[in-house]
């Protein structure tokens, strides 16, 4: 007769410990989820800034200014078209 109440008490204690463990794991996972969401938001912002920086660095005006100032390049004054003479033995 004493075995049934004792078994029920053990079952209650085991289930209570399982509930506590599950709640703890749930809280830890929720905290990790929030951390990961914050990290994703930070990375999204960094990605947007990098895209803006890339667009700025690749702009035609900047490339042209660097070509003129640092490389000394200029636009040609006259354009000359040279017709290539056919090479002997080559077929088109």
mmCIF file of N, CA, C and O in Angstrom:
data_model
loop_
_atom_site.group_PDB
_atom_site.id
_atom_site.type_symbol
_atom_site.label_atom_id
_atom_site.label_comp_id
_atom_site.label_asym_id
_atom_site.label_seq_id
_atom_site.Cartn_x
_atom_site.Cartn_y
_atom_site.Cartn_z
ATOM 1 N N UNK A 1 0.816 -1.192 0.000
ATOM 2 C CA UNK A 1 0.000 0.000 0.000
ATOM 3 C C UNK A 1 0.858 1.254 0.000
ATOM 4 O O UNK A 1 0.457 2.268 -0.538
ATOM 5 N N UNK A 2 1.974 1.206 0.637
ATOM 6 C CA UNK A 2 2.831 2.371 0.763
ATOM 7 C C UNK A 2 3.600 2.642 -0.532
ATOM 8 O O UNK A 2 4.064 3.770 -0.742
ATOM 9 N N UNK A 3 3.672 1.689 -1.416
ATOM 10 C CA UNK A 3 4.449 1.822 -2.648
ATOM 11 C C UNK A 3 3.796 2.781 -3.641
ATOM 12 O O UNK A 3 4.496 3.535 -4.323
ATOM 13 N N UNK A 4 2.496 2.800 -3.749
ATOM 14 C CA UNK A 4 1.797 3.665 -4.716
ATOM 15 C C UNK A 4 2.010 5.145 -4.377
ATOM 16 O O UNK A 4 2.411 5.913 -5.256
ATOM 17 N N UNK A 5 1.765 5.595 -3.142
ATOM 18 C CA UNK A 5 2.018 7.014 -2.845
ATOM 19 C C UNK A 5 3.490 7.392 -3.004
ATOM 20 O O UNK A 5 3.816 8.497 -3.476
ATOM 21 N N UNK A 6 4.376 6.482 -2.629
ATOM 22 C CA UNK A 6 5.797 6.749 -2.782
ATOM 23 C C UNK A 6 6.180 6.877 -4.255
ATOM 24 O O UNK A 6 6.935 7.789 -4.639
ATOM 25 N N UNK A 7 5.636 6.025 -5.098
ATOM 26 C CA UNK A 7 5.897 6.090 -6.538
ATOM 27 C C UNK A 7 5.341 7.385 -7.121
ATOM 28 O O UNK A 7 5.968 8.015 -7.980
ATOM 29 N N UNK A 8 4.144 7.810 -6.645
ATOM 30 C CA UNK A 8 3.561 9.064 -7.122
ATOM 31 C C UNK A 8 4.402 10.264 -6.704
ATOM 32 O O UNK A 8 4.597 11.202 -7.474
ATOM 33 N N UNK A 9 4.918 10.245 -5.495
ATOM 34 C CA UNK A 9 5.773 11.347 -5.014
ATOM 35 C C UNK A 9 7.049 11.429 -5.851
ATOM 36 O O UNK A 9 7.474 12.517 -6.262
ATOM 37 N N UNK A 10 7.650 10.287 -6.135
ATOM 38 C CA UNK A 10 8.859 10.256 -6.976
ATOM 39 C C UNK A 10 8.537 10.775 -8.380
ATOM 40 O O UNK A 10 9.295 11.558 -8.963
ATOM 41 N N UNK A 11 7.379 10.357 -8.921
ATOM 42 C CA UNK A 11 6.978 10.817 -10.256
ATOM 43 C C UNK A 11 6.752 12.323 -10.263
ATOM 44 O O UNK A 11 7.135 13.013 -11.222
ATOM 45 N N UNK A 12 6.152 12.867 -9.217
ATOM 46 C CA UNK A 12 5.914 14.312 -9.131
ATOM 47 C C UNK A 12 7.238 15.066 -9.067
ATOM 48 O O UNK A 12 7.423 16.083 -9.737
ATOM 49 N N UNK A 13 8.167 14.559 -8.269
ATOM 50 C CA UNK A 13 9.470 15.219 -8.140
ATOM 51 C C UNK A 13 10.229 15.172 -9.467
ATOM 52 O O UNK A 13 10.801 16.178 -9.907
ATOM 53 N N UNK A 14 10.202 14.031 -10.130
ATOM 54 C CA UNK A 14 10.888 13.891 -11.420
ATOM 55 C C UNK A 14 10.266 14.819 -12.457
ATOM 56 O O UNK A 14 10.966 15.504 -13.200
ATOM 57 N N UNK A 15 8.935 14.889 -12.506
ATOM 58 C CA UNK A 15 8.281 15.756 -13.476
ATOM 59 C C UNK A 15 8.536 17.236 -13.149
ATOM 60 O O UNK A 15 8.696 18.060 -14.048
ATOM 61 N N UNK A 16 8.595 17.589 -11.866
ATOM 62 C CA UNK A 16 8.893 18.969 -11.476
ATOM 63 C C UNK A 16 10.318 19.348 -11.902
ATOM 64 O O UNK A 16 10.548 20.445 -12.413
ATOM 65 N N UNK A 17 11.255 18.437 -11.700
ATOM 66 C CA UNK A 17 12.623 18.700 -12.145
ATOM 67 C C UNK A 17 12.706 18.825 -13.664
ATOM 68 O O UNK A 17 13.452 19.665 -14.196
ATOM 69 N N UNK A 18 11.927 18.007 -14.365
ATOM 70 C CA UNK A 18 11.903 18.095 -15.829
ATOM 71 C C UNK A 18 11.330 19.439 -16.278
ATOM 72 O O UNK A 18 11.828 20.052 -17.231
ATOM 73 N N UNK A 19 10.301 19.931 -15.599
ATOM 74 C CA UNK A 19 9.717 21.232 -15.932
ATOM 75 C C UNK A 19 10.739 22.349 -15.687
ATOM 76 O O UNK A 19 10.899 23.249 -16.512
ATOM 77 N N UNK A 20 11.433 22.284 -14.565
ATOM 78 C CA UNK A 20 12.440 23.303 -14.246
ATOM 79 C C UNK A 20 13.546 23.289 -15.297
ATOM 80 O O UNK A 20 13.970 24.342 -15.790
ATOM 81 N N UNK A 21 14.014 22.103 -15.668
ATOM 82 C CA UNK A 21 15.072 21.984 -16.675
ATOM 83 C C UNK A 21 14.600 22.516 -18.027
ATOM 84 O O UNK A 21 15.326 23.247 -18.708
ATOM 85 N N UNK A 22 13.380 22.183 -18.408
ATOM 86 C CA UNK A 22 12.829 22.644 -19.679
ATOM 87 C C UNK A 22 12.684 24.160 -19.701
ATOM 88 O O UNK A 22 13.020 24.812 -20.695
ATOM 89 N N UNK A 23 12.218 24.741 -18.603
ATOM 90 C CA UNK A 23 12.086 26.198 -18.528
ATOM 91 C C UNK A 23 13.457 26.866 -18.615
ATOM 92 O O UNK A 23 13.613 27.888 -19.281
ATOM 93 N N UNK A 24 14.434 26.288 -17.957
ATOM 94 C CA UNK A 24 15.789 26.841 -18.006
ATOM 95 C C UNK A 24 16.338 26.806 -19.434
ATOM 96 O O UNK A 24 16.909 27.788 -19.917
ATOM 97 N N UNK A 25 16.183 25.680 -20.100
ATOM 98 C CA UNK A 25 16.642 25.555 -21.484
ATOM 99 C C UNK A 25 15.911 26.544 -22.380
ATOM 100 O O UNK A 25 16.513 27.163 -23.263
ATOM 101 N N UNK A 26 14.603 26.688 -22.163
ATOM 102 C CA UNK A 26 13.804 27.627 -22.958
ATOM 103 C C UNK A 26 14.323 29.054 -22.778
ATOM 104 O O UNK A 26 14.487 29.790 -23.747
ATOM 105 N N UNK A 27 14.573 29.464 -21.542
ATOM 106 C CA UNK A 27 15.078 30.815 -21.284
ATOM 107 C C UNK A 27 16.453 31.020 -21.922
ATOM 108 O O UNK A 27 16.743 32.080 -22.465
ATOM 109 N N UNK A 28 17.291 30.016 -21.843
ATOM 110 C CA UNK A 28 18.621 30.120 -22.448
ATOM 111 C C UNK A 28 18.508 30.250 -23.969
ATOM 112 O O UNK A 28 19.211 31.063 -24.592
ATOM 113 N N UNK A 29 17.605 29.492 -24.576
ATOM 114 C CA UNK A 29 17.422 29.565 -26.026
ATOM 115 C C UNK A 29 16.823 30.901 -26.450
ATOM 116 O O UNK A 29 17.199 31.456 -27.492
ATOM 117 N N UNK A 30 15.913 31.441 -25.664
ATOM 118 C CA UNK A 30 15.322 32.750 -25.973
ATOM 119 C C UNK A 30 16.406 33.828 -25.886
ATOM 120 O O UNK A 30 16.481 34.715 -26.747
ATOM 121 N N UNK A 31 17.257 33.753 -24.890
ATOM 122 C CA UNK A 31 18.348 34.723 -24.757
ATOM 123 C C UNK A 31 19.307 34.608 -25.940
ATOM 124 O O UNK A 31 19.750 35.624 -26.506
ATOM 125 N N UNK A 32 19.623 33.391 -26.342
ATOM 126 C CA UNK A 32 20.503 33.187 -27.500
ATOM 127 C C UNK A 32 19.849 33.714 -28.771
ATOM 128 O O UNK A 32 20.512 34.336 -29.609
ATOM 129 N N UNK A 33 18.549 33.498 -28.914
ATOM 130 C CA UNK A 33 17.813 34.001 -30.072
ATOM 131 C C UNK A 33 17.878 35.524 -30.146
ATOM 132 O O UNK A 33 18.116 36.102 -31.210
ATOM 133 N N UNK A 34 17.696 36.183 -29.027
ATOM 134 C CA UNK A 34 17.765 37.647 -28.999
ATOM 135 C C UNK A 34 19.170 38.136 -29.350
ATOM 136 O O UNK A 34 19.327 39.118 -30.077
ATOM 137 N N UNK A 35 20.173 37.441 -28.859
ATOM 138 C CA UNK A 35 21.555 37.796 -29.188
ATOM 139 C C UNK A 35 21.801 37.642 -30.688
ATOM 140 O O UNK A 35 22.407 38.509 -31.321
ATOM 141 N N UNK A 36 21.322 36.558 -31.252
ATOM 142 C CA UNK A 36 21.505 36.319 -32.682
ATOM 143 C C UNK A 36 20.733 37.334 -33.524
ATOM 144 O O UNK A 36 21.212 37.775 -34.572
ATOM 145 N N UNK A 37 19.554 37.714 -33.076
ATOM 146 C CA UNK A 37 18.784 38.740 -33.803
ATOM 147 C C UNK A 37 19.521 40.079 -33.778
ATOM 148 O O UNK A 37 19.563 40.783 -34.782
ATOM 149 N N UNK A 38 20.082 40.432 -32.629
ATOM 150 C CA UNK A 38 20.841 41.683 -32.533
ATOM 151 C C UNK A 38 22.070 41.623 -33.437
ATOM 152 O O UNK A 38 22.405 42.613 -34.112
ATOM 153 N N UNK A 39 22.730 40.491 -33.471
ATOM 154 C CA UNK A 39 23.897 40.314 -34.340
ATOM 155 C C UNK A 39 23.490 40.425 -35.808
ATOM 156 O O UNK A 39 24.187 41.047 -36.614
ATOM 157 N N UNK A 40 22.367 39.823 -36.175
ATOM 158 C CA UNK A 40 21.884 39.910 -37.554
ATOM 159 C C UNK A 40 21.578 41.352 -37.933
ATOM 160 O O UNK A 40 21.926 41.817 -39.018
ATOM 161 N N UNK A 41 20.969 42.090 -37.026
ATOM 162 C CA UNK A 41 20.659 43.492 -37.283
ATOM 163 C C UNK A 41 21.944 44.302 -37.467
ATOM 164 O O UNK A 41 22.048 45.140 -38.375
ATOM 165 N N UNK A 42 22.949 44.028 -36.634
ATOM 166 C CA UNK A 42 24.231 44.714 -36.759
ATOM 167 C C UNK A 42 24.891 44.388 -38.097
ATOM 168 O O UNK A 42 25.409 45.272 -38.791
ATOM 169 N N UNK A 43 24.838 43.114 -38.486
ATOM 170 C CA UNK A 43 25.435 42.702 -39.752
ATOM 171 C C UNK A 43 24.682 43.291 -40.942
ATOM 172 O O UNK A 43 25.294 43.664 -41.953
ATOM 173 N N UNK A 44 23.357 43.386 -40.855
ATOM 174 C CA UNK A 44 22.569 44.014 -41.920
ATOM 175 C C UNK A 44 22.966 45.477 -42.083
ATOM 176 O O UNK A 44 23.101 45.973 -43.211
ATOM 177 N N UNK A 45 23.148 46.166 -40.971
ATOM 178 C CA UNK A 45 23.538 47.573 -41.023
ATOM 179 C C UNK A 45 24.944 47.710 -41.612
ATOM 180 O O UNK A 45 25.190 48.579 -42.456
ATOM 181 N N UNK A 46 25.844 46.840 -41.196
ATOM 182 C CA UNK A 46 27.202 46.874 -41.730
ATOM 183 C C UNK A 46 27.202 46.585 -43.228
ATOM 184 O O UNK A 46 27.925 47.212 -44.002
ATOM 185 N N UNK A 47 26.363 45.637 -43.662
ATOM 186 C CA UNK A 47 26.258 45.295 -45.080
ATOM 187 C C UNK A 47 25.765 46.497 -45.885
ATOM 188 O O UNK A 47 26.299 46.803 -46.960
ATOM 189 N N UNK A 48 24.759 47.193 -45.359
ATOM 190 C CA UNK A 48 24.244 48.382 -46.044
ATOM 191 C C UNK A 48 25.327 49.456 -46.147
ATOM 192 O O UNK A 48 25.470 50.103 -47.195
ATOM 193 N N UNK A 49 26.095 49.641 -45.094
ATOM 194 C CA UNK A 49 27.175 50.628 -45.126
ATOM 195 C C UNK A 49 28.255 50.232 -46.132
ATOM 196 O O UNK A 49 28.789 51.086 -46.853
ATOM 197 N N UNK A 50 28.559 48.944 -46.200
ATOM 198 C CA UNK A 50 29.562 48.478 -47.157
ATOM 199 C C UNK A 50 29.084 48.653 -48.594
ATOM 200 O O UNK A 50 29.877 49.000 -49.482
ATOM 201 N N UNK A 51 27.809 48.428 -48.834
ATOM 202 C CA UNK A 51 27.265 48.629 -50.180
ATOM 203 C C UNK A 51 27.343 50.105 -50.567
ATOM 204 O O UNK A 51 27.689 50.443 -51.701
ATOM 205 N N UNK A 52 27.028 50.985 -49.625
ATOM 206 C CA UNK A 52 27.112 52.415 -49.881
ATOM 207 C C UNK A 52 28.563 52.815 -50.152
ATOM 208 O O UNK A 52 28.844 53.584 -51.082
ATOM 209 N N UNK A 53 29.482 52.291 -49.366
ATOM 210 C CA UNK A 53 30.899 52.591 -49.557
ATOM 211 C C UNK A 53 31.380 52.088 -50.912
ATOM 212 O O UNK A 53 32.125 52.776 -51.620
ATOM 213 N N UNK A 54 30.945 50.893 -51.293
ATOM 214 C CA UNK A 54 31.335 50.339 -52.592
ATOM 215 C C UNK A 54 30.805 51.214 -53.723
ATOM 216 O O UNK A 54 31.524 51.505 -54.681
ATOM 217 N N UNK A 55 29.562 51.660 -53.614
ATOM 218 C CA UNK A 55 28.984 52.524 -54.639
ATOM 219 C C UNK A 55 29.753 53.836 -54.731
ATOM 220 O O UNK A 55 29.993 54.350 -55.826
ATOM 221 N N UNK A 56 30.142 54.361 -53.585
ATOM 222 C CA UNK A 56 30.904 55.614 -53.570
ATOM 223 C C UNK A 56 32.276 55.423 -54.211
ATOM 224 O O UNK A 56 32.713 56.253 -55.016
ATOM 225 N N UNK A 57 32.958 54.343 -53.850
ATOM 226 C CA UNK A 57 34.301 54.105 -54.384
ATOM 227 C C UNK A 57 34.286 53.802 -55.876
ATOM 228 O O UNK A 57 35.263 54.063 -56.570
ATOM 229 N N UNK A 58 33.197 53.258 -56.379
ATOM 230 C CA UNK A 58 33.123 52.872 -57.782
ATOM 231 C C UNK A 58 32.460 53.934 -58.650
ATOM 232 O O UNK A 58 32.284 53.713 -59.843
ATOM 233 N N UNK A 59 32.112 55.074 -58.093
ATOM 234 C CA UNK A 59 31.432 56.097 -58.890
ATOM 235 C C UNK A 59 32.352 56.602 -59.994
ATOM 236 O O UNK A 59 33.565 56.709 -59.830
ATOM 237 N N UNK A 60 31.750 56.927 -61.140
ATOM 238 C CA UNK A 60 32.524 57.359 -62.305
ATOM 239 C C UNK A 60 33.320 58.626 -62.022
ATOM 240 O O UNK A 60 34.462 58.756 -62.462
ATOM 241 N N UNK A 61 32.730 59.566 -61.304
ATOM 242 C CA UNK A 61 33.425 60.815 -61.011
ATOM 243 C C UNK A 61 34.692 60.563 -60.204
ATOM 244 O O UNK A 61 35.729 61.170 -60.455
ATOM 245 N N UNK A 62 34.619 59.693 -59.220
ATOM 246 C CA UNK A 62 35.785 59.399 -58.390
ATOM 247 C C UNK A 62 36.858 58.711 -59.211
ATOM 248 O O UNK A 62 38.044 59.058 -59.120
ATOM 249 N N UNK A 63 36.471 57.735 -60.015
ATOM 250 C CA UNK A 63 37.437 57.009 -60.835
ATOM 251 C C UNK A 63 38.112 57.973 -61.820
ATOM 252 O O UNK A 63 39.332 57.944 -62.010
ATOM 253 N N UNK A 64 37.322 58.846 -62.431
ATOM 254 C CA UNK A 64 37.890 59.805 -63.376
ATOM 255 C C UNK A 64 38.848 60.770 -62.672
ATOM 256 O O UNK A 64 39.933 61.071 -63.180
ATOM 257 N N UNK A 65 38.488 61.263 -61.497
ATOM 258 C CA UNK A 65 39.341 62.178 -60.749
ATOM 259 C C UNK A 65 40.665 61.509 -60.383
ATOM 260 O O UNK A 65 41.742 62.085 -60.551
ATOM 261 N N UNK A 66 40.611 60.273 -59.923
ATOM 262 C CA UNK A 66 41.839 59.548 -59.572
ATOM 263 C C UNK A 66 42.685 59.318 -60.819
ATOM 264 O O UNK A 66 43.916 59.468 -60.787
ATOM 265 N N UNK A 67 42.042 58.977 -61.950
ATOM 266 C CA UNK A 67 42.781 58.757 -63.192
ATOM 267 C C UNK A 67 43.506 60.027 -63.620
ATOM 268 O O UNK A 67 44.652 59.988 -64.062
ATOM 269 N N UNK A 68 42.859 61.154 -63.467
ATOM 270 C CA UNK A 68 43.479 62.418 -63.873
ATOM 271 C C UNK A 68 44.567 62.847 -62.885
ATOM 272 O O UNK A 68 45.667 63.225 -63.299
ATOM 273 N N UNK A 69 44.259 62.815 -61.581
ATOM 274 C CA UNK A 69 45.183 63.348 -60.575
ATOM 275 C C UNK A 69 46.367 62.420 -60.293
ATOM 276 O O UNK A 69 47.513 62.850 -60.281
ATOM 277 N N UNK A 70 46.099 61.159 -60.055
ATOM 278 C CA UNK A 70 47.165 60.254 -59.619
ATOM 279 C C UNK A 70 47.884 59.584 -60.791
ATOM 280 O O UNK A 70 49.075 59.295 -60.702
ATOM 281 N N UNK A 71 47.149 59.315 -61.866
ATOM 282 C CA UNK A 71 47.762 58.591 -62.980
ATOM 283 C C UNK A 71 48.118 59.508 -64.144
ATOM 284 O O UNK A 71 48.729 59.064 -65.113
ATOM 285 N N UNK A 72 47.683 60.777 -64.077
ATOM 286 C CA UNK A 72 48.003 61.734 -65.133
ATOM 287 C C UNK A 72 47.312 61.438 -66.455
ATOM 288 O O UNK A 72 47.813 61.811 -67.515
ATOM 289 N N UNK A 73 46.202 60.763 -66.416
ATOM 290 C CA UNK A 73 45.497 60.422 -67.642
ATOM 291 C C UNK A 73 44.654 61.616 -68.096
ATOM 292 O O UNK A 73 44.142 62.371 -67.289
ATOM 293 N N UNK A 74 44.534 61.755 -69.420
ATOM 294 C CA UNK A 74 43.704 62.811 -70.002
ATOM 295 C C UNK A 74 42.886 62.211 -71.136
ATOM 296 O O UNK A 74 43.244 61.175 -71.688
ATOM 297 N N UNK A 75 41.834 62.924 -71.513
ATOM 298 C CA UNK A 75 41.037 62.480 -72.662
ATOM 299 C C UNK A 75 41.823 62.785 -73.923
ATOM 300 O O UNK A 75 42.467 63.840 -74.021
ATOM 301 N N UNK A 76 41.799 61.919 -74.902
ATOM 302 C CA UNK A 76 42.520 62.212 -76.146
ATOM 303 C C UNK A 76 41.860 63.393 -76.866
ATOM 304 O O UNK A 76 40.643 63.545 -76.846
ATOM 305 N N UNK A 77 42.704 64.219 -77.483
ATOM 306 C CA UNK A 77 42.167 65.389 -78.195
ATOM 307 C C UNK A 77 41.564 64.972 -79.527
ATOM 308 O O UNK A 77 40.515 65.451 -79.919
ATOM 309 N N UNK A 78 42.279 64.133 -80.232
ATOM 310 C CA UNK A 78 41.813 63.684 -81.544
ATOM 311 C C UNK A 78 41.681 62.167 -81.519
ATOM 312 O O UNK A 78 42.480 61.465 -80.913
ATOM 313 N N UNK A 79 40.685 61.713 -82.221
ATOM 314 C CA UNK A 79 40.492 60.286 -82.345
ATOM 315 C C UNK A 79 40.936 59.882 -83.740
ATOM 316 O O UNK A 79 40.575 60.524 -84.736
ATOM 317 N N UNK A 80 41.731 58.865 -83.822
ATOM 318 C CA UNK A 80 42.225 58.399 -85.110
ATOM 319 C C UNK A 80 41.865 56.937 -85.247
ATOM 320 O O UNK A 80 42.186 56.111 -84.386
ATOM 321 N N UNK A 81 41.194 56.629 -86.325
ATOM 322 C CA UNK A 81 40.788 55.248 -86.579
ATOM 323 C C UNK A 81 41.780 54.666 -87.565
ATOM 324 O O UNK A 81 42.008 55.219 -88.645
ATOM 325 N N UNK A 82 42.380 53.562 -87.215
ATOM 326 C CA UNK A 82 43.383 52.917 -88.062
ATOM 327 C C UNK A 82 42.783 51.637 -88.587
ATOM 328 O O UNK A 82 42.314 50.787 -87.817
ATOM 329 N N UNK A 83 42.784 51.527 -89.889
ATOM 330 C CA UNK A 83 42.273 50.324 -90.531
ATOM 331 C C UNK A 83 43.413 49.331 -90.624
ATOM 332 O O UNK A 83 44.475 49.642 -91.167
ATOM 333 N N UNK A 84 43.235 48.164 -90.096
ATOM 334 C CA UNK A 84 44.291 47.166 -90.136
ATOM 335 C C UNK A 84 44.352 46.550 -91.523
ATOM 336 O O UNK A 84 43.329 46.165 -92.087
ATOM 337 N N UNK A 85 45.546 46.458 -92.011
ATOM 338 C CA UNK A 85 45.741 45.795 -93.294
ATOM 339 C C UNK A 85 45.636 44.303 -93.085
ATOM 340 O O UNK A 85 46.077 43.785 -92.057
ATOM 341 N N UNK A 86 45.027 43.598 -94.017
ATOM 342 C CA UNK A 86 44.934 42.151 -93.849
ATOM 343 C C UNK A 86 46.312 41.496 -93.818
ATOM 344 O O UNK A 86 47.200 41.896 -94.563
ATOM 345 N N UNK A 87 46.492 40.552 -92.951
ATOM 346 C CA UNK A 87 47.754 39.836 -92.811
ATOM 347 C C UNK A 87 47.811 38.777 -93.899
ATOM 348 O O UNK A 87 46.822 38.067 -94.156
ATOM 349 N N UNK A 88 48.946 38.653 -94.510
ATOM 350 C CA UNK A 88 49.119 37.681 -95.591
ATOM 351 C C UNK A 88 48.882 36.272 -95.074
ATOM 352 O O UNK A 88 49.388 35.892 -94.034
ATOM 353 N N UNK A 89 48.096 35.526 -95.767
ATOM 354 C CA UNK A 89 47.837 34.146 -95.405
ATOM 355 C C UNK A 89 46.697 33.958 -94.410
ATOM 356 O O UNK A 89 46.296 32.850 -94.117
ATOM 357 N N UNK A 90 46.146 35.057 -93.850
ATOM 358 C CA UNK A 90 45.057 34.944 -92.893
ATOM 359 C C UNK A 90 43.738 35.099 -93.636
ATOM 360 O O UNK A 90 43.599 35.909 -94.538
ATOM 361 N N UNK A 91 42.788 34.338 -93.254
ATOM 362 C CA UNK A 91 41.462 34.450 -93.883
ATOM 363 C C UNK A 91 40.464 34.958 -92.863
ATOM 364 O O UNK A 91 40.572 34.706 -91.672
ATOM 365 N N UNK A 92 39.489 35.657 -93.343
ATOM 366 C CA UNK A 92 38.476 36.211 -92.456
ATOM 367 C C UNK A 92 37.297 35.336 -92.346
ATOM 368 O O UNK A 92 36.693 34.709 -92.940
#
